[in-house]
Coordinates of C-alpha atoms in Angstrom, one line a residue:
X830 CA -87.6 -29.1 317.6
X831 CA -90.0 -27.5 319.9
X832 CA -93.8 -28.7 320.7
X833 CA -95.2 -28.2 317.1
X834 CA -92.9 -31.5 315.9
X835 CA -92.7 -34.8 316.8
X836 CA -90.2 -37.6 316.2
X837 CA -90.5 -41.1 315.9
X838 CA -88.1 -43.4 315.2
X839 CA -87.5 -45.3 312.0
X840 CA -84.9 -47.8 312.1
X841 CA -81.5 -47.5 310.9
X842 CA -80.1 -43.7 311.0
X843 CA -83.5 -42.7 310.1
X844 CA -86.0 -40.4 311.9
X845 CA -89.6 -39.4 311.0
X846 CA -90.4 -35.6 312.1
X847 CA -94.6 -35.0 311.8
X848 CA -96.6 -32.5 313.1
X849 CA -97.3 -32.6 317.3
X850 CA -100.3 -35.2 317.6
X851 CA -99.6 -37.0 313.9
X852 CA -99.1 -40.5 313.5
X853 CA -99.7 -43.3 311.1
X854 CA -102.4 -44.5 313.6
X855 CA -104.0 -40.9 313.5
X856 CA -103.3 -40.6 309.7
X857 CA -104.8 -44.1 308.8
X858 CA -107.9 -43.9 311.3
X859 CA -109.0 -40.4 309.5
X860 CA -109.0 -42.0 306.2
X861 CA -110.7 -44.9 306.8
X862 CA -113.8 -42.7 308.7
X863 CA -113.4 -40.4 305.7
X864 CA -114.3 -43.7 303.6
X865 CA -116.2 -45.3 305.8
X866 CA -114.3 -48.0 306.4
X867 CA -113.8 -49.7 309.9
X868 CA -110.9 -50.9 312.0
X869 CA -112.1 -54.4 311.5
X870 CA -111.6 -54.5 308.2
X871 CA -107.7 -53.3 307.7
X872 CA -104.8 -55.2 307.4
X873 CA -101.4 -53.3 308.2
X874 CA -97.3 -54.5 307.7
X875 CA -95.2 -53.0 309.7
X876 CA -91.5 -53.3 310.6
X877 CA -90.7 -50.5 312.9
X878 CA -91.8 -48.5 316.1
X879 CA -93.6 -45.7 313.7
X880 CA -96.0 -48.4 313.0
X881 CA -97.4 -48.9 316.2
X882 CA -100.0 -46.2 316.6
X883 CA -101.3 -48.0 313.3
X884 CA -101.0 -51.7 314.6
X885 CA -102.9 -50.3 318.1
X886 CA -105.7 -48.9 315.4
X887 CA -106.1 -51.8 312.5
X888 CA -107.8 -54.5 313.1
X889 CA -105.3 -56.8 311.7
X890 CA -101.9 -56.6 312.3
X891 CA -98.8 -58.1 310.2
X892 CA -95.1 -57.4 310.9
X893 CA -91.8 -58.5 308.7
X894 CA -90.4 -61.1 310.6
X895 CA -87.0 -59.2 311.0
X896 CA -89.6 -55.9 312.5
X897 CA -88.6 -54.3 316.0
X898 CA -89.8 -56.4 319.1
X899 CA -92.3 -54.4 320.0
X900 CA -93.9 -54.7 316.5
X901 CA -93.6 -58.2 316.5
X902 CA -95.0 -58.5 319.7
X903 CA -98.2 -56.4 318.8
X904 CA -98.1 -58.8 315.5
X905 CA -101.6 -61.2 314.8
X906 CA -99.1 -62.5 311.9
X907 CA -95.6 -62.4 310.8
X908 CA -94.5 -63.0 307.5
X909 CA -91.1 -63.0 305.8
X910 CA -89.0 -60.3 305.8
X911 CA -88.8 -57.3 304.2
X912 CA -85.5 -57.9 302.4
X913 CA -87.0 -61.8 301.8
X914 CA -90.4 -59.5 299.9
X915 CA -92.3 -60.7 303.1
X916 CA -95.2 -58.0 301.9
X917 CA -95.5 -59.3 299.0
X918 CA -94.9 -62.6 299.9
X919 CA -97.9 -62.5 302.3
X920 CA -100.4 -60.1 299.6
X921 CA -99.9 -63.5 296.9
X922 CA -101.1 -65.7 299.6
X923 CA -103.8 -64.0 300.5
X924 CA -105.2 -63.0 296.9
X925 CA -104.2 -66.5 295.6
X926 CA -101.7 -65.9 294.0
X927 CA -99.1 -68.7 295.2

């Protein structure tokens, strides 16, 4: 695609294509300066290998537990999966909702 793209893979038969030097870690880490918010204090899901530049940048890190090993394995928590609502699942929990 040439060196202005990037691809990441997204699971499935499913590709993400971003600018060169744009992730979800870059993407989420400009927001949170732009709001002056700190790594500390997000919380992330993830479930596939896209997600990592975000789980290497937040401060806490959940994956579904049916994510790619590498996610799980960068994981502080896992929760249930994403077909099971495991996002959901976890966001009741932690708001009290359960």
């Amino acid at each position: 695609l040439g060196p202005e793209l990037a691809v990441t893979h997204m699971g499935a038969d499913a590709v993400e294509i971003a600018p060169a030097g744009a992730d979800k870690g870059i993407g989420l880490h400009w927001l949170c300066e732009h709001l002056g918010i700190v790594a500390d204090e997000v919380l992330v899901f993830g479930d596939e290998v896209n997600d990592l530049p975000m789980f290497r940048w937040a401060g806490r890190r959940v994956a579904v537990e049916n994510a790619h090993p590498d996610v799980l394995a960068m994981a502080d928590e896992v929760t249930a999966s994403n077909l099971d609502d495991g996002v959901a699942q976890y966001l009741e929990g932690l708001l009290g909702l359960r």
